[in-house]
CSV table of C-alpha atoms in Angstrom, one decimal:
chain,number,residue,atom,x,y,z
A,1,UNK,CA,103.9,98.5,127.9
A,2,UNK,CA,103.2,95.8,130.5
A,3,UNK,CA,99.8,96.9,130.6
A,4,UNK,CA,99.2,97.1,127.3
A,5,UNK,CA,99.9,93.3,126.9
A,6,UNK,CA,97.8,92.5,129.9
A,7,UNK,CA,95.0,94.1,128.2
A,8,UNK,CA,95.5,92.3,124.9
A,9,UNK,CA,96.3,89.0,126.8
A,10,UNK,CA,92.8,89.3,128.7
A,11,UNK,CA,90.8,90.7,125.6
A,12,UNK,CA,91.9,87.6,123.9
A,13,UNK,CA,90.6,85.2,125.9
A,14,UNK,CA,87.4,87.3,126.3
A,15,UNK,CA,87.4,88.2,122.6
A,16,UNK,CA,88.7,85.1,120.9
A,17,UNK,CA,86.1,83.0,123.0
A,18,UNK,CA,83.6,85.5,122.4
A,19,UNK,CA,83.6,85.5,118.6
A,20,UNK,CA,84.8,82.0,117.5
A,21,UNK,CA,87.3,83.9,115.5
A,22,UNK,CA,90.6,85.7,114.3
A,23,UNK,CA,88.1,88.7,114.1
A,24,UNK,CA,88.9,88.3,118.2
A,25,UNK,CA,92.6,88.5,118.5
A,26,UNK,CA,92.7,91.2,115.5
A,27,UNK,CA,90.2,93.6,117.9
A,28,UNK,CA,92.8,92.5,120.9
A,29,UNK,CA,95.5,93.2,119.5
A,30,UNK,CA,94.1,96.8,118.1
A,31,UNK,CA,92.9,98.1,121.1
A,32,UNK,CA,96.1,96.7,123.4
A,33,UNK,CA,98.3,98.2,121.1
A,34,UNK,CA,96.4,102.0,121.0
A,35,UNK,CA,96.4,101.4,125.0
A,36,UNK,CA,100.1,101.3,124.9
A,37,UNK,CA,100.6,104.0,122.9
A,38,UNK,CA,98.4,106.1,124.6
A,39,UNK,CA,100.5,105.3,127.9
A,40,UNK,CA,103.6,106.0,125.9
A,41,UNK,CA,102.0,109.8,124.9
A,42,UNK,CA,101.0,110.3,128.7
A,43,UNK,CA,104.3,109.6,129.2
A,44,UNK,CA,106.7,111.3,126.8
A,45,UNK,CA,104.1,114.5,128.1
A,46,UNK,CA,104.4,113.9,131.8
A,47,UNK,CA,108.4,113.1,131.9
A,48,UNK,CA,110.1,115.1,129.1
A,49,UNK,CA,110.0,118.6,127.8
A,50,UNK,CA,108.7,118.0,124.4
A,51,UNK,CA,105.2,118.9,123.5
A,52,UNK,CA,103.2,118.2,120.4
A,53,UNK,CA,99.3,118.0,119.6
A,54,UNK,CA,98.6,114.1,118.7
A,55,UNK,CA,95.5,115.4,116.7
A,56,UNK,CA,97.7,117.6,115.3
A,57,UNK,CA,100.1,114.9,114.5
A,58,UNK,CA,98.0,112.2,113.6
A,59,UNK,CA,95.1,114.3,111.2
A,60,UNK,CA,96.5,113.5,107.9
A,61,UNK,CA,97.2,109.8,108.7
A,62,UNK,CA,93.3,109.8,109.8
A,63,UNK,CA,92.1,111.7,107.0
A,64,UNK,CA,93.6,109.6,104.9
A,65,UNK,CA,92.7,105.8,106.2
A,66,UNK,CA,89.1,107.4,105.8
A,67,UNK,CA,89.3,108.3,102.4
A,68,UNK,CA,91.3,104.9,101.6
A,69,UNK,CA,88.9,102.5,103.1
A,70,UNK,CA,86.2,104.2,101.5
A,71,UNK,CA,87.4,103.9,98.3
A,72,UNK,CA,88.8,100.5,98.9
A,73,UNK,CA,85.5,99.9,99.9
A,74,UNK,CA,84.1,100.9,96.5
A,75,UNK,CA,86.6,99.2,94.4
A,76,UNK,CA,86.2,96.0,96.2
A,77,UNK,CA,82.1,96.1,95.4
A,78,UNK,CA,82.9,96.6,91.4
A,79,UNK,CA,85.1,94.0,91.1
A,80,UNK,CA,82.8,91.9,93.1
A,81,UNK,CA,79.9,92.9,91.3
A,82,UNK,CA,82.2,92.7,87.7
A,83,UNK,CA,83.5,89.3,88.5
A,84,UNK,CA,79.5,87.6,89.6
A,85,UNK,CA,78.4,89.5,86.4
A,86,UNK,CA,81.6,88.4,83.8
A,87,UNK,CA,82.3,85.5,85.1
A,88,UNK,CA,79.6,83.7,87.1
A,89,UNK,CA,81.0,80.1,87.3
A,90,UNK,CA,84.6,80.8,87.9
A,91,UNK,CA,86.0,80.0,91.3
A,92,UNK,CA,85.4,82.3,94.1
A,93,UNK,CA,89.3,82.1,95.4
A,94,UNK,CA,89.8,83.8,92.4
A,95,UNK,CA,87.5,86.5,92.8
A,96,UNK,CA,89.1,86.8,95.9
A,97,UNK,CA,92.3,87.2,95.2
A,98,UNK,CA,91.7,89.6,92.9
A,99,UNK,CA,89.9,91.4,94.8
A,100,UNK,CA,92.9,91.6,97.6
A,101,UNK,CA,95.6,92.3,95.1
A,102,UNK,CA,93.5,95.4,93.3
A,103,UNK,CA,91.8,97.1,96.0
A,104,UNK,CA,95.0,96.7,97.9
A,105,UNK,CA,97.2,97.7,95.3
A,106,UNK,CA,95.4,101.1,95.2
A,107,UNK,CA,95.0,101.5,98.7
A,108,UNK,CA,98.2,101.3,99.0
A,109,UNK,CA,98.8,103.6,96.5
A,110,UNK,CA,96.2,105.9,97.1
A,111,UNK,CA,97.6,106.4,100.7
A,112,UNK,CA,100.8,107.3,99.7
A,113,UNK,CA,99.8,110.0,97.8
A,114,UNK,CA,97.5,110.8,100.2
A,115,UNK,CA,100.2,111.1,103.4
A,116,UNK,CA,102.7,112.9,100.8
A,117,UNK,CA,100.5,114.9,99.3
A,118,UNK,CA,99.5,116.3,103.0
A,119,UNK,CA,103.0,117.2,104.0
A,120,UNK,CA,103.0,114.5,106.7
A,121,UNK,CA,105.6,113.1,105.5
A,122,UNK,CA,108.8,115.1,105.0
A,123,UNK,CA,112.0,114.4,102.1
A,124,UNK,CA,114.0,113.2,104.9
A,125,UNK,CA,111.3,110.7,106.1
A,126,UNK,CA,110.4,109.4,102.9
A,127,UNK,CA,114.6,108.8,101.8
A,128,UNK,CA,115.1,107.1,105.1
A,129,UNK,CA,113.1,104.4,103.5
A,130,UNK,CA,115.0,101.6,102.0
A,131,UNK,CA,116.0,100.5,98.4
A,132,UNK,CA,113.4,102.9,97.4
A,133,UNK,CA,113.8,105.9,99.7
A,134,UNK,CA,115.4,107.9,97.1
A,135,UNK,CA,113.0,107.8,94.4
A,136,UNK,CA,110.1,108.1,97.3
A,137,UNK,CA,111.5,111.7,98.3
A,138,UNK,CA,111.7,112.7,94.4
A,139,UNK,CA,107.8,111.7,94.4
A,140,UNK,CA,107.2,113.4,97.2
A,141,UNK,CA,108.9,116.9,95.8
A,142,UNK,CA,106.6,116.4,93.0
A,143,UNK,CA,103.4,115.7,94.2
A,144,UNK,CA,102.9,117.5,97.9
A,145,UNK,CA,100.9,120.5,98.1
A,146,UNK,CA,102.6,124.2,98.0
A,147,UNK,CA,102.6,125.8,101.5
A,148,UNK,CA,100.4,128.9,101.5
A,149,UNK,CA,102.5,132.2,101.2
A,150,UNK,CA,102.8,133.4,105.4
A,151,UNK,CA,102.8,130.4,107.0
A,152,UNK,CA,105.4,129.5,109.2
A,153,UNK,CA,105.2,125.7,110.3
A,154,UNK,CA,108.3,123.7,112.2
A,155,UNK,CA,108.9,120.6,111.1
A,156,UNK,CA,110.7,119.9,113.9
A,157,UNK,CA,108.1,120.6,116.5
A,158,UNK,CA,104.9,120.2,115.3
């Protein structure tokens, strides 16, 4: 974890400087934090008797940041383009905030679905959540995909 720090520490002075910007802590930060947890994965498989596939693991959660910021991506060019066209004098905060509160609104949304729709998630996962766990784990009964007839797939050791 020390290491991970003492990447992000030096990657902000080098990347902060670099860029002029918060662009420069926000890459820092990123790439200490995936150092750390890739230390903490070399770890948990070197010291301990549990092993698991991080692609494995981790290929819904990527599947579906891709398709997110994609169509994040997308909505945030309509309104763009709907909000220059509509309503060309109007303040451009405004436009902006729009713009954050839809396309992240759906992305938010869309991800959910996504990661419960995939299975990734499991009913005692999604109640574990709080104030709203219970009514996340109905969703998630509802909307995940059937398992295919013959396949046999731990939850607790993926």
């Amino acid at each position: 974890m020390f290491i991970g720090v003492a990447i992000k520490t030096a990657l902000n002075f080098i990347l902060i400087l670099g860029t002029h910007s918060v662009i420069g802590a926000a890459l820092a930060t990123t790439i200490g934090y995936l150092f750390s947890s890739l230390l903490n994965i070399a770890a948990v498989r070197k010291y301990s008797q549990v092993y698991f596939s991080v692609r494995r693991l981790m290929s819904p959660f990527f599947r579906a940041s891709l398709v997110v910021a994609a169509i994040m991506f997308g909505v945030n060019r309509f309104i763009h383009w709907a909000y220059t066209t509509v309503l060309p004098t109007a303040p451009w905060r405004l436009c902006a905030i729009v713009q954050l509160l839809v396309a992240g609104g759906v992305g938010a949304l869309l991800y959910l679905l996504l990661i419960v729709r995939s299975g990734a998630l499991g009913d005692d996962e999604l109640r574990s959540v709080p104030g709203v766990g219970r009514y996340l784990a109905r969703f998630g009964r509802r909307f995940r995909k059937p398992r295919r007839s013959g396949t046999i797939r731990s939850r607790k050791y993926p």
